[in-house]
Coordinates of C-alpha atoms in Angstrom, one line a residue:
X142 CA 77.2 85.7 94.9
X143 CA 74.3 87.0 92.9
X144 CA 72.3 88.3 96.2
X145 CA 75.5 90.0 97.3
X146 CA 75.1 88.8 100.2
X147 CA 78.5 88.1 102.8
X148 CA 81.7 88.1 101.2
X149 CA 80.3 88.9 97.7
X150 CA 78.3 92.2 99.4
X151 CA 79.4 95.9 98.3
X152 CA 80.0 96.9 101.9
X153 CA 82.8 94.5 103.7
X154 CA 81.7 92.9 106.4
X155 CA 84.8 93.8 108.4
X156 CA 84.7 97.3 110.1
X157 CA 87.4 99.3 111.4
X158 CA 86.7 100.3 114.9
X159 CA 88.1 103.5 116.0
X160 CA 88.7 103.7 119.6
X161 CA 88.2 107.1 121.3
X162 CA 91.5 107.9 122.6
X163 CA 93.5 106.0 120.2
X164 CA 92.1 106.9 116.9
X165 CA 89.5 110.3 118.1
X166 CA 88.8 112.4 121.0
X167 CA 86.3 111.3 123.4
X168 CA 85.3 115.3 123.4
X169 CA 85.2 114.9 119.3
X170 CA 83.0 112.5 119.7
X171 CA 80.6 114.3 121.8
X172 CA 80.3 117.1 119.5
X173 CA 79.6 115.2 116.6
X174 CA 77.0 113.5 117.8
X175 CA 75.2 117.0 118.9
X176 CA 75.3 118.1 115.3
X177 CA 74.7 114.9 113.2
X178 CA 71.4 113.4 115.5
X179 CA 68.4 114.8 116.1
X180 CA 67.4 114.4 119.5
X181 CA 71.4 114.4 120.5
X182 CA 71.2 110.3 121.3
X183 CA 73.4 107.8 120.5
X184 CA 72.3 104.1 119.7
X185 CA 75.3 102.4 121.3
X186 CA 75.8 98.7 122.7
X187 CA 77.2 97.8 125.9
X188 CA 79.9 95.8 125.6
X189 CA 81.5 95.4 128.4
X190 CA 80.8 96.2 132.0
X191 CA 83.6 97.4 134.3
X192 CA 81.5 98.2 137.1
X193 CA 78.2 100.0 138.4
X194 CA 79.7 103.5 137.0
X195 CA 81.9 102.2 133.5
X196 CA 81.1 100.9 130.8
X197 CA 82.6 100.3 127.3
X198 CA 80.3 100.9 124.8
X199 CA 80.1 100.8 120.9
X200 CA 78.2 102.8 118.6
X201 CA 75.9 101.5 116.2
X202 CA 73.9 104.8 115.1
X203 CA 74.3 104.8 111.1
X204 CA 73.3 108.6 111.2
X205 CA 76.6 109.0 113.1
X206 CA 78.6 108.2 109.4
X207 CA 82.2 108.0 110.1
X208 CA 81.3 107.7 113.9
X209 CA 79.7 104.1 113.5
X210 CA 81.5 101.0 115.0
X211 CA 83.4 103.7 117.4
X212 CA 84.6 102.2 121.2
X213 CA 84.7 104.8 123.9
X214 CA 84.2 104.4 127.7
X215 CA 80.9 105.5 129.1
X216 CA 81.9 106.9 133.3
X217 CA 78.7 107.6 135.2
X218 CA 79.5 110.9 137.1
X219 CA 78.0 111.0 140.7
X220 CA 77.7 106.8 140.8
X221 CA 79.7 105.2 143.4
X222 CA 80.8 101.6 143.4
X223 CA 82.6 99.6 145.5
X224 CA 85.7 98.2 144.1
X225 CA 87.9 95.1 144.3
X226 CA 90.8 94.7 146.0
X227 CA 94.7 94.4 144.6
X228 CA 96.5 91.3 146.2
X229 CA 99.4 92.6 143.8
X230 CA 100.3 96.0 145.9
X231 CA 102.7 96.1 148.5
X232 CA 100.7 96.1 151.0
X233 CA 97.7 95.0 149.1
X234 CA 94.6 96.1 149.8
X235 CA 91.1 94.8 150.7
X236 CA 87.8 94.6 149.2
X237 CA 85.4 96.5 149.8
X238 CA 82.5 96.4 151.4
X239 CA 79.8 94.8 148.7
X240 CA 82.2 94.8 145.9
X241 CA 82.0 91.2 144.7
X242 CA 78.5 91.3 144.4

């Protein structure tokens, strides 16, 4: 208690993550972080990868304020991955080539 430290610190340790979509614009987003960074770079951290071209991501930059602890989905334009099949469609469909791997 008397280092402030955990549950006794003056910042919680529970953080409300705003998705983009939900909570913010994706294109909000974007132009925020031109304006409040220097180099116009986000310090992010993959959490999750869909695929060779998705990925969700969530920002850790403190110069990013109200931003911080935001979720948004990272699409790779001009990347091209195979993708997995859907046994559930009528007919369903096969994998493609090299899309397990």
């Amino acid at each position: 208690q008397q280092e402030k430290l955990g549950i006794h610190a003056e910042t919680p340790l529970v953080r409300k993550i705003r998705n983009a979509g939900d909570d913010l614009q994706t294109l909000e987003l974007v132009e925020k972080v031109s304006k409040l960074t220097a180099k116009g770079s986000v310090k992010c951290v993959v959490e999750y990868v869909f695929d060779g071209s998705r990925y969700r991501c969530h920002v850790t930059d403190p110069e990013l304020g109200p931003y911080m602890h935001t979720s948004f989905t990272l699409l790779l334009g001009g990347v091209a991955s195979p993708r997995l099949g859907n046994s559930r469609t009528t007919p369903p469909t096969a994998n493609e080539p090299f899309a397990e791997q």
